[in-house]
Structures are given as C-alpha cells and as structure tokens.
CSV table of C-alpha atoms in Angstrom, one decimal:
chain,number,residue,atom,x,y,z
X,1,UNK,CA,-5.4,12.0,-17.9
X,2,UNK,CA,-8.0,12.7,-15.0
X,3,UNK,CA,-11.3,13.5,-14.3
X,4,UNK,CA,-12.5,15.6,-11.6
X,5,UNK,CA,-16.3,15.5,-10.1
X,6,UNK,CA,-17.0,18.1,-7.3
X,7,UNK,CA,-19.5,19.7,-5.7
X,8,UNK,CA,-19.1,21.3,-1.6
X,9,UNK,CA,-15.5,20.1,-1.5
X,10,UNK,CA,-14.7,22.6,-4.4
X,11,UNK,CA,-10.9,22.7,-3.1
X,12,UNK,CA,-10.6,19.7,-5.5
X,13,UNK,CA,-10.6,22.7,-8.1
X,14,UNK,CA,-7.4,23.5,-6.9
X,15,UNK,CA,-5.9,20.1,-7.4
X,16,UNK,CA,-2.2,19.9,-9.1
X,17,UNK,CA,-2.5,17.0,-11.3
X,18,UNK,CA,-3.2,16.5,-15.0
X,19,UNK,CA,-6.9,16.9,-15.7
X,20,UNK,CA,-8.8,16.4,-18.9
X,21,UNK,CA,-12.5,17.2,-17.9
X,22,UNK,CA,-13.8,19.2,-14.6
X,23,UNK,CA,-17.5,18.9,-13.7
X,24,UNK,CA,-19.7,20.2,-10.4
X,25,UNK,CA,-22.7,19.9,-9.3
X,26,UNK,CA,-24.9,17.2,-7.5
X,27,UNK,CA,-25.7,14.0,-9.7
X,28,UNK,CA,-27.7,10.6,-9.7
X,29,UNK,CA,-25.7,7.8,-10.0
X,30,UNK,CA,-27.3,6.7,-13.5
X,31,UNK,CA,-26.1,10.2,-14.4
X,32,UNK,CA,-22.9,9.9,-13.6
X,33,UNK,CA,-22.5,6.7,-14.8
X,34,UNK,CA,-23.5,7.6,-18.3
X,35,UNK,CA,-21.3,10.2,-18.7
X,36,UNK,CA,-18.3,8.4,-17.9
X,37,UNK,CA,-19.2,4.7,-19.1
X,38,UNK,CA,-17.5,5.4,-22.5
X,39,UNK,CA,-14.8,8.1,-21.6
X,40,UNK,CA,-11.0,7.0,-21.4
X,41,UNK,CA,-9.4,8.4,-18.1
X,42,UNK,CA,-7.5,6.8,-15.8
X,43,UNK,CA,-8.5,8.6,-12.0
X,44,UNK,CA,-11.5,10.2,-12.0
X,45,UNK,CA,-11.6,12.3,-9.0
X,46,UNK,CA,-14.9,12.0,-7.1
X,47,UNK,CA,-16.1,14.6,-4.5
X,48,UNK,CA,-18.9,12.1,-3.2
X,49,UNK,CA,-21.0,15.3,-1.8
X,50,UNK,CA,-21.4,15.3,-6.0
X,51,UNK,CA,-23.6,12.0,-5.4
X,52,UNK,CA,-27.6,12.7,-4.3
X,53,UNK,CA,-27.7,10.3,-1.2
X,54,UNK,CA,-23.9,10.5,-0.7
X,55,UNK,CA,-24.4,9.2,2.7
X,56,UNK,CA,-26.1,5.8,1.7
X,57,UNK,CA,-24.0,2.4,0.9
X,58,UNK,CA,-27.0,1.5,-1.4
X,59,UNK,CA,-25.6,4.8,-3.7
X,60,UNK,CA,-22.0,3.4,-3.7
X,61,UNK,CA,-23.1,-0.5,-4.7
X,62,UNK,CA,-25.0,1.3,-7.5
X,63,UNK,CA,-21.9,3.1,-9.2
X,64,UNK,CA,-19.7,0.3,-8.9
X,65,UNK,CA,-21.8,-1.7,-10.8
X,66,UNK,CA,-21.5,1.2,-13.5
X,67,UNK,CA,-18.2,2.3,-13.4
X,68,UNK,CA,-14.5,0.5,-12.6
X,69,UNK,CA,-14.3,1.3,-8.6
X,70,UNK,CA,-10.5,0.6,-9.0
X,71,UNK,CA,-10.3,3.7,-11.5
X,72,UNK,CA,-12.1,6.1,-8.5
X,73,UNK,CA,-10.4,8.3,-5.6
X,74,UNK,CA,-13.2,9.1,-3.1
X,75,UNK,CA,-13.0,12.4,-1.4
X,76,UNK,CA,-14.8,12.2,1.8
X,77,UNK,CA,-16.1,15.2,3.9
X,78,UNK,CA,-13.5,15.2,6.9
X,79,UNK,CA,-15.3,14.7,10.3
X,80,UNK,CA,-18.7,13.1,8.5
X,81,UNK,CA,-20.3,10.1,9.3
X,82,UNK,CA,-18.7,8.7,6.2
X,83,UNK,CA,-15.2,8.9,8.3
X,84,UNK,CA,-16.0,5.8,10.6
X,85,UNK,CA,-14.5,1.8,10.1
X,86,UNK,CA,-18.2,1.1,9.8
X,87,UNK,CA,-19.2,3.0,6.5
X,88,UNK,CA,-15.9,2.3,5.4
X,89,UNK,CA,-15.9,-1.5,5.8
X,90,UNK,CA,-18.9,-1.3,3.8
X,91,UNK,CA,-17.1,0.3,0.9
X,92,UNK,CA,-14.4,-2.0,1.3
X,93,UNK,CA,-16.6,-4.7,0.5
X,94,UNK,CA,-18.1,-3.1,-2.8
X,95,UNK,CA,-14.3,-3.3,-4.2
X,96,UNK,CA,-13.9,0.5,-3.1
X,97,UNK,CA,-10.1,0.9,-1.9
X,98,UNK,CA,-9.4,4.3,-2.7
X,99,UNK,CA,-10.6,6.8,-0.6
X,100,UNK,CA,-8.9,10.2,1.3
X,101,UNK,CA,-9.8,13.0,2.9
X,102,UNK,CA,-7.2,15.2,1.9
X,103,UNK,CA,-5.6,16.8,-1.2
X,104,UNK,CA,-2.1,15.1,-0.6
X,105,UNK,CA,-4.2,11.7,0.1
X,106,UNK,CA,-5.6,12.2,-3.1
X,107,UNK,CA,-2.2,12.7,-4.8
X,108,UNK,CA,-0.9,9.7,-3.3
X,109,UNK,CA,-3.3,7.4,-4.6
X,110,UNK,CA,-3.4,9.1,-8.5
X,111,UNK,CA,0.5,7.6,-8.1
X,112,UNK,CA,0.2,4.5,-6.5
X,113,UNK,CA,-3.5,2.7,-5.6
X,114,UNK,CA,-4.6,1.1,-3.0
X,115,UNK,CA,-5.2,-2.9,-2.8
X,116,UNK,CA,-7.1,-4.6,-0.3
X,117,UNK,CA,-4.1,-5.5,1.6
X,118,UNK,CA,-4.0,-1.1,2.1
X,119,UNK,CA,-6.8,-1.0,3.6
X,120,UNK,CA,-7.6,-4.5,5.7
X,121,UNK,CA,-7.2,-2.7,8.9
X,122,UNK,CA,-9.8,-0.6,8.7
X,123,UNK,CA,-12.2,-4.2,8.3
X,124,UNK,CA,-9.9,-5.4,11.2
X,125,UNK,CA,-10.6,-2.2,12.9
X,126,UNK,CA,-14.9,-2.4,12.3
X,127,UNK,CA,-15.0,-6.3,13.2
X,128,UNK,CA,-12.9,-5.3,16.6
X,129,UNK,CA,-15.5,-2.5,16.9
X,130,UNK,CA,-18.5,-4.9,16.9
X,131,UNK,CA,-16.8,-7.9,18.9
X,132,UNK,CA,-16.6,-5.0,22.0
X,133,UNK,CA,-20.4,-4.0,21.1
X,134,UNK,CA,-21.0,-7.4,21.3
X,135,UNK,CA,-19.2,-8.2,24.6
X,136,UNK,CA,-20.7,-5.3,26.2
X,137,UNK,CA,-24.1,-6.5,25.3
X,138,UNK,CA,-23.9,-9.6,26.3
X,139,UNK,CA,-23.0,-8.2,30.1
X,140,UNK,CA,-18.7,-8.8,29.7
X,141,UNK,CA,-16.4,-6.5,30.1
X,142,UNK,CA,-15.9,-4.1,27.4
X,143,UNK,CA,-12.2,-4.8,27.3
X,144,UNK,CA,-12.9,-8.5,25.6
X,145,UNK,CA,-11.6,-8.8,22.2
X,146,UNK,CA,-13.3,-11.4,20.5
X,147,UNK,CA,-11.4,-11.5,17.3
X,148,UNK,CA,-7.8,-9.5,17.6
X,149,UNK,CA,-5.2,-9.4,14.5
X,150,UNK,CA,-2.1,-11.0,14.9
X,151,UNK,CA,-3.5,-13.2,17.8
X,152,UNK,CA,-2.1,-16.9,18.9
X,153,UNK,CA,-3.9,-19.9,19.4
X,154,UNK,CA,-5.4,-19.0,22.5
X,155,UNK,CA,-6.8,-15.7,21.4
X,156,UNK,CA,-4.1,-13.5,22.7
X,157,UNK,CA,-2.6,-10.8,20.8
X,158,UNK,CA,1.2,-11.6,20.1
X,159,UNK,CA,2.9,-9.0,18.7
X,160,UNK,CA,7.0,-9.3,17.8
X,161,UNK,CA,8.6,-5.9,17.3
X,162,UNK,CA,12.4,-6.2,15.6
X,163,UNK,CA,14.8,-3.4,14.9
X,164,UNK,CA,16.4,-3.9,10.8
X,165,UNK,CA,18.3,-0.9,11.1
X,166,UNK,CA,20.6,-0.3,14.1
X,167,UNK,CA,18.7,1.4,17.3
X,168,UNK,CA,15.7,1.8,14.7
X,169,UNK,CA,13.5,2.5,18.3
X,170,UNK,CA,12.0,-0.5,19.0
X,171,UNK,CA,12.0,-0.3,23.0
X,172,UNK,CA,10.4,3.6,23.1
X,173,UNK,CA,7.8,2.6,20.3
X,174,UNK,CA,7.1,-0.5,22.3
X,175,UNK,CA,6.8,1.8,25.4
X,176,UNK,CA,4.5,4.3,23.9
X,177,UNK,CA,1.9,1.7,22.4
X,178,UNK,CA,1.9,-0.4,25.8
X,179,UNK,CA,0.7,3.0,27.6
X,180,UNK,CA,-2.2,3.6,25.2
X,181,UNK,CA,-3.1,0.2,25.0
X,182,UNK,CA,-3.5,0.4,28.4
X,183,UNK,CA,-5.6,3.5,28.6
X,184,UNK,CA,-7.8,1.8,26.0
X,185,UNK,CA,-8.5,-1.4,27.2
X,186,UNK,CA,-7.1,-1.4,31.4
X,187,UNK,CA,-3.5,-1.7,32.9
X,188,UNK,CA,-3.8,-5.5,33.9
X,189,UNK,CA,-4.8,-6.3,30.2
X,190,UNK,CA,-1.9,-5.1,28.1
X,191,UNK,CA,2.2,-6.9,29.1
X,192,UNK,CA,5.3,-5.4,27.4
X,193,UNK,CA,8.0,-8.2,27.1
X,194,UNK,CA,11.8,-7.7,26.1
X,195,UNK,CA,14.0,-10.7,25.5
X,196,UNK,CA,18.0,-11.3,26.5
X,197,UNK,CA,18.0,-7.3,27.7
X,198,UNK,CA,17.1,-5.4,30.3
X,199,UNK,CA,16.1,-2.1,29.0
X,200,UNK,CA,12.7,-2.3,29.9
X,201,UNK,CA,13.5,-1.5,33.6
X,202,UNK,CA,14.1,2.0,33.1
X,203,UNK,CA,10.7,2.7,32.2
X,204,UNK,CA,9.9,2.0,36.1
X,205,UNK,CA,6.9,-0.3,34.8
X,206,UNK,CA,5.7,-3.6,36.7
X,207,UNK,CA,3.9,-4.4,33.1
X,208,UNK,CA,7.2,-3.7,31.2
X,209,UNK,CA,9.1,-6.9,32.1
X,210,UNK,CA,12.5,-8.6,30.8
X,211,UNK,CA,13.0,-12.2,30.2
X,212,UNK,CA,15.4,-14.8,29.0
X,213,UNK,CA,14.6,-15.8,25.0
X,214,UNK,CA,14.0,-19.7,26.8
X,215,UNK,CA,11.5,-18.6,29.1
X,216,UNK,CA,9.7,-16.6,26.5
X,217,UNK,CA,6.9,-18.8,25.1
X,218,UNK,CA,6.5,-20.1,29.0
X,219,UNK,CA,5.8,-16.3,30.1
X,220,UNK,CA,3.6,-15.5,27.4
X,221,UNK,CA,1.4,-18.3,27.9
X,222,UNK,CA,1.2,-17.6,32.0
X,223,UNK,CA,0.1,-14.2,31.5
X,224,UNK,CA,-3.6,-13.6,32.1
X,225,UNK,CA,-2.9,-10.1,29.5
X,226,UNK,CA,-5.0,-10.0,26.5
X,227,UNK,CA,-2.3,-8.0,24.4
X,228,UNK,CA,1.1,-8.7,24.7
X,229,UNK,CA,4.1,-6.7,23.0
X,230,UNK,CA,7.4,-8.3,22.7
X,231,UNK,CA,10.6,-6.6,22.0
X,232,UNK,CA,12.6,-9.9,20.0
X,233,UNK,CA,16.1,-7.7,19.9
X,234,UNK,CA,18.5,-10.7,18.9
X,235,UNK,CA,15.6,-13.9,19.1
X,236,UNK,CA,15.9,-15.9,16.1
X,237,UNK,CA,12.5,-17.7,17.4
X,238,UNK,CA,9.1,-15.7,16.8
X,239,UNK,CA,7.0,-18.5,16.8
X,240,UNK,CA,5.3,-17.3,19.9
X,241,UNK,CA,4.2,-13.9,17.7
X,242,UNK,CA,1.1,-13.8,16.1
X,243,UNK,CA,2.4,-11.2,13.8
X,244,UNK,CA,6.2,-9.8,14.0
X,245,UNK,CA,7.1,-5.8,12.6
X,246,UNK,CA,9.8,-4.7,11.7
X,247,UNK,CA,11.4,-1.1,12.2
X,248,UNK,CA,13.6,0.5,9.8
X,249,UNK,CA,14.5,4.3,10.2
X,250,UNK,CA,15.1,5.5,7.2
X,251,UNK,CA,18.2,8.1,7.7
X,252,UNK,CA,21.2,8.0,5.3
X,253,UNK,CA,23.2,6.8,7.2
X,254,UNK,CA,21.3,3.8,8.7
X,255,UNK,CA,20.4,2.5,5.4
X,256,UNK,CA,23.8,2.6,3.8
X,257,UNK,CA,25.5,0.7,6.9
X,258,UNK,CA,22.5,-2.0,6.9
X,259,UNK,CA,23.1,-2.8,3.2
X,260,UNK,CA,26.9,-2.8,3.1
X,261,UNK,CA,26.1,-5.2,6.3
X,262,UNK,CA,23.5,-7.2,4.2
X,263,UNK,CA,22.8,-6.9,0.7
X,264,UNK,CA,19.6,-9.2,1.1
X,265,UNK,CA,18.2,-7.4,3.5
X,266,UNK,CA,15.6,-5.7,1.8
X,267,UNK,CA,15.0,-8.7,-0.1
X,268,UNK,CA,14.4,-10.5,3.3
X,269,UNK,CA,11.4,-7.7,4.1
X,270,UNK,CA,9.3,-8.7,1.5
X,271,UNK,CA,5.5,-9.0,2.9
X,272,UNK,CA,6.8,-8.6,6.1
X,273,UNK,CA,5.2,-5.9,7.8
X,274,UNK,CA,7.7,-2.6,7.7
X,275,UNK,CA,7.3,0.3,9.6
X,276,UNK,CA,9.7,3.3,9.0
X,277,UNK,CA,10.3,4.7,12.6
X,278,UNK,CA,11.7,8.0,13.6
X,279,UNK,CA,11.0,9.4,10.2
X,280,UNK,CA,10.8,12.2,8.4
X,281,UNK,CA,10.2,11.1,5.2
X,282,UNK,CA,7.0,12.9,3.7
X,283,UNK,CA,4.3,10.8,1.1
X,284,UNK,CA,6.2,11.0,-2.1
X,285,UNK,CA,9.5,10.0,-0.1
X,286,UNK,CA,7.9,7.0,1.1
X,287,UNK,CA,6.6,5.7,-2.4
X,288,UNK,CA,10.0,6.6,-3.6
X,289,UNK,CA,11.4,4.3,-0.8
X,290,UNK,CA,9.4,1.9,-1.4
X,291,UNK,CA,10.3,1.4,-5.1
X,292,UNK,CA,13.7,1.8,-4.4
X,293,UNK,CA,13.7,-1.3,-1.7
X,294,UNK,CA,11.1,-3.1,-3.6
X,295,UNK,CA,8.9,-3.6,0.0
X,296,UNK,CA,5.9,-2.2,0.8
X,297,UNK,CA,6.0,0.1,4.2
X,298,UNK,CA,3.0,-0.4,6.3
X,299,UNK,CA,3.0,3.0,8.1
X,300,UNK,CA,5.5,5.7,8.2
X,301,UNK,CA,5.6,6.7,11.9
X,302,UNK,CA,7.6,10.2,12.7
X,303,UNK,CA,10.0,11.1,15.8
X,304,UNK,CA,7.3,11.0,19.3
X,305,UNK,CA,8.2,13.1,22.3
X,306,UNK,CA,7.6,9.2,24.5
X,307,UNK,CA,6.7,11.8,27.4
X,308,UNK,CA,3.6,13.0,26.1
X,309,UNK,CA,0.2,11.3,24.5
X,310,UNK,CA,0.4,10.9,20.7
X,311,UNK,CA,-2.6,10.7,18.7
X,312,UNK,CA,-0.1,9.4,15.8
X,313,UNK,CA,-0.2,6.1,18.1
X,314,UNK,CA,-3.7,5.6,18.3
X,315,UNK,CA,-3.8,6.1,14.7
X,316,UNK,CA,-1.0,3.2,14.1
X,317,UNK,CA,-3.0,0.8,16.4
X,318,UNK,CA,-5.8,1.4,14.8
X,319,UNK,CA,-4.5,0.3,11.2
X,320,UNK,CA,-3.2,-2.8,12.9
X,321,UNK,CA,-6.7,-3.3,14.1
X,322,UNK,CA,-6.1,-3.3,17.5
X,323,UNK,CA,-7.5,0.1,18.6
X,324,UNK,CA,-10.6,0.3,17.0
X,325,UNK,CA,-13.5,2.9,17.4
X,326,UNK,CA,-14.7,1.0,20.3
X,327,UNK,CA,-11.8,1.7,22.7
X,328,UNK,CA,-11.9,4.6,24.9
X,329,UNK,CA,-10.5,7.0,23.1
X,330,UNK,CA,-10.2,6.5,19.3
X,331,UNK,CA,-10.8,9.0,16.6
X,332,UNK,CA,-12.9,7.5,13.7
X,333,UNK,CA,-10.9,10.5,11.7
X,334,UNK,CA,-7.8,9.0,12.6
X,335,UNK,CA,-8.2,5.8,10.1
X,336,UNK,CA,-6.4,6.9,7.0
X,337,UNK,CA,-2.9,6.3,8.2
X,338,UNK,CA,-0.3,7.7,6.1
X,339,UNK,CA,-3.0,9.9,4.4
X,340,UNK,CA,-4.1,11.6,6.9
X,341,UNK,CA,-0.5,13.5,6.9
C-alpha cells in the first residue's frame, strides 16, 4: 500500500492507486521523518511543496538520511526551478531516482522504479551544461563540448543508429536530430553519415553524406564536426561508434516477422540502447513491452511530421546528454523523457 504527502499540488488527491494513509500540509523534515520511520508502505507519494525549504538540496540530503529515498516518488512543481539538470543532478546524487511531474509519471514509477541507469542523462545532461559555461568563460566558443556521451577517442561524438525491425526509420530520425543538432550547436559542427546507401541525398543536404562501410572510420576521423550521426544500415563494424541505438517500431506486424526471422533477437538487445520509433505505444504499453522482450527501452519516441520542428527531439537529445540546457534552445521542462507524456 501507499502513502500520499501533499500540500499545493493537491491533484495528488485525485491519484488512482491503492492508498493507505493521505496527509497535507507543510512539514519539517524531522517531522516527516518521524511519522513515517516506523510505518510499512511501499511508495509514499511526496508533493515536495509538503517540505518547508522545498527548494533547498540541504532539505532533500536531510530526509534521505531519514527515510529509504528508493521507497519515494517526488512530485515536482512543473516549470519551477526544481525542473532544471542542475537541481536534479543534485538529487541524483543523494540516491534520489524517482521524481515526475505528472500524475501518469507518478503511476509509472509506483509500477516499475527508476535506477540510476534511468536517469544518468539528466547528470550527462548538467555536466554538458557546465563544460559550455565553462567554454564560454574561458573566451571559446560556446559550441565546445568538453565531455559528450558516447564520444571516441578524440572527443567526438559517435553515434551508430541501426534499424532491428524492418524500415524501423532510421534515416528520417537521423535526419530530424542532425537539423536540431545543428540549430543547437552551428551547421559546420554536426555531419550525418549513411553507409553502403544513398538515401541521404534526397534530403538535398551537403552535411548529410553517403559513404562506402571501408571508407567509414577514414571519413569520420577527417571531419572537423564535433557530433557525427551515422546511419550503419547493413555494417557489421561499429567500432567507429561511441555508442550505437537501436530502433525497433513496435507494430504487430513488425515484431512478429522480426521474431519468426530471429528468435534471439530480443535476447541480442539486452543493454543495448533501444528506442521504440514511430510509436504509439502509451506508458503502460511500454512496461508491458518491456517485460514481454525482457529489454529495457530507452525512450519511446512517437510518429514526427520530419517537416516541422519537434520539441519531442530536443527532449530525446537531451536524455542522451547531448542537448543539454546550455544549447540554444533547450527546455529544462523537457528532461523527464517518457514521463513527461
């Protein structure tokens, strides 16, 4: 059974889950902590506008030392300064995982927790932030990224996109992220790559280029780009990738044919990083996928108009810790990924 603690965010109230005690009002950590210390529950519920001095980390490192942070779901105020990879990174750090600022968010983690591993791009994310802050200082250009995810040797980011179902949409969603990397961090710093095809070409874009899968490693390390997206299509070798995903659209019809193809191939995805693209799987789909396929999906991205701006982008290069809420134009209320839908 759960607990619920409110106090401004009083839709909590309204919460369909199993609850055996409700509370409101505002409360001092020691408070709090002594009324719970000794009750069995397993989610307690916590508006944190409930907590006098919501807004400071020193608040959050005192209740976790009172009560199990991995048995809490934060509610934070949507739009507040608590909504930022800065203050989040912080909770990280105190063990706090669990956090949403959203009923269904909420829902989601009573069912299935978050781990560190759930939430490492939002750390990704702040330590981009304060690389660029750092670069700017300093007098470099504010497109320097000191400390990328998924980067090679030589400090570029490398990343291998892969189609597991059949057309799963790895040239569009490779299309879409090259044009907001761009607008984030300048045309001449962002190279989209395709190997043994020449699909690219119809985009009409000189930073959209096709290769051969021998010259691949040679063009990737001649390029003066600081992000580079590669669409692998049939390469066996991703050496070159810092980090490779791997696109799966989830239809009926797509799955069925990929497993009478390849019994194993689920089995193959494990901690591999899996997207489900062109979907329209809602939350409780997506966990039901996941237990199904035994793999964990890394972000469930929906059918894009590629014609038009999608904040749902931003939001997916911000939980790889590319975009982070140094770029031009990121939204630090875009950082809760699947949650945030």
């Amino acid at each position: 059974m759960n607990v619920i603690v409110y106090n401004e965010q009083n839709v909590l109230s309204n919460l369909d889950i199993d609850i055996i005690k409700s509370i409101t009002g505002t409360y001092e950590v020691n408070e709090l902590v002594e009324m719970f210390k000794n009750f069995f529950y397993s989610r307690m519920i916590l508006d944190v506008t409930a907590l006098k001095y919501y807004d400071d980390i020193n608040t959050y490192s005192a209740l976790v030392k009172g009560l199990d942070p991995s048995k809490i779901i934060f509610y934070l105020p949507e739009g507040s300064s608590l909504c930022t990879t800065n203050f989040l990174s912080h909770l990280i750090s105190l063990g706090i995982y669990n956090f949403t600022t959203n009923l269904n968010g909420v829902k989601y983690l009573v069912k299935k927790p978050n781990t560190l591993d759930d939430v490492q791009h939002i750390v990704n994310a702040s330590n981009v932030q304060k690389s660029v802050k750092k670069s700017a200082s300093s007098g470099a250009a504010v497109t320097t990224i000191e400390k990328p995810t998924a980067s090679t040797n030589k400090g570029v980011t490398v990343l291998g996109f892969k189609n597991v179902t059949e057309s799963a949409g790895c040239t569009t969603l490779i299309y879409m992220l090259k044009k907001e990397l761009a607008i984030a961090f300048g045309q001449q710093n962002v190279l989209a790559i395709e190997i043994d095809k020449n699909d690219f070409n119809l985009f009409d874009d000189k930073a959209m280029i096709s290769v051969k899968s021998v010259d691949a490693k040679r063009t990737i390390s001649e390029s003066k780009a600081n992000i580079i997206l590669v669409d692998l299509n049939d390469c066996t070798d991703d050496s070159f990738c810092g980090e490779v995903i791997y696109l799966i659209e989830p239809s009926t019809i797509k799955l069925n044919r990929l497993v009478r193809r390849n019994r194993e191939a689920f089995t193959k995805l494990a901690n591999k990083k899996v997207i489900l693209n062109q979907s329209l799987l809602l939350n409780n789909d997506v966990f039901d996928f996941e237990s199904e396929a035994a793999i964990k999906v890394f972000y469930n991205m929906p059918p894009l108009d590629e014609r038009k701006r999608n904040a749902i982008i931003g939001d997916f290069l911000n939980k790889l810790g590319i975009l982070g809420s140094g770029s031009k134009n990121s939204n630090s209320n875009k950082i809760f990924g699947l949650f945030r839908r």
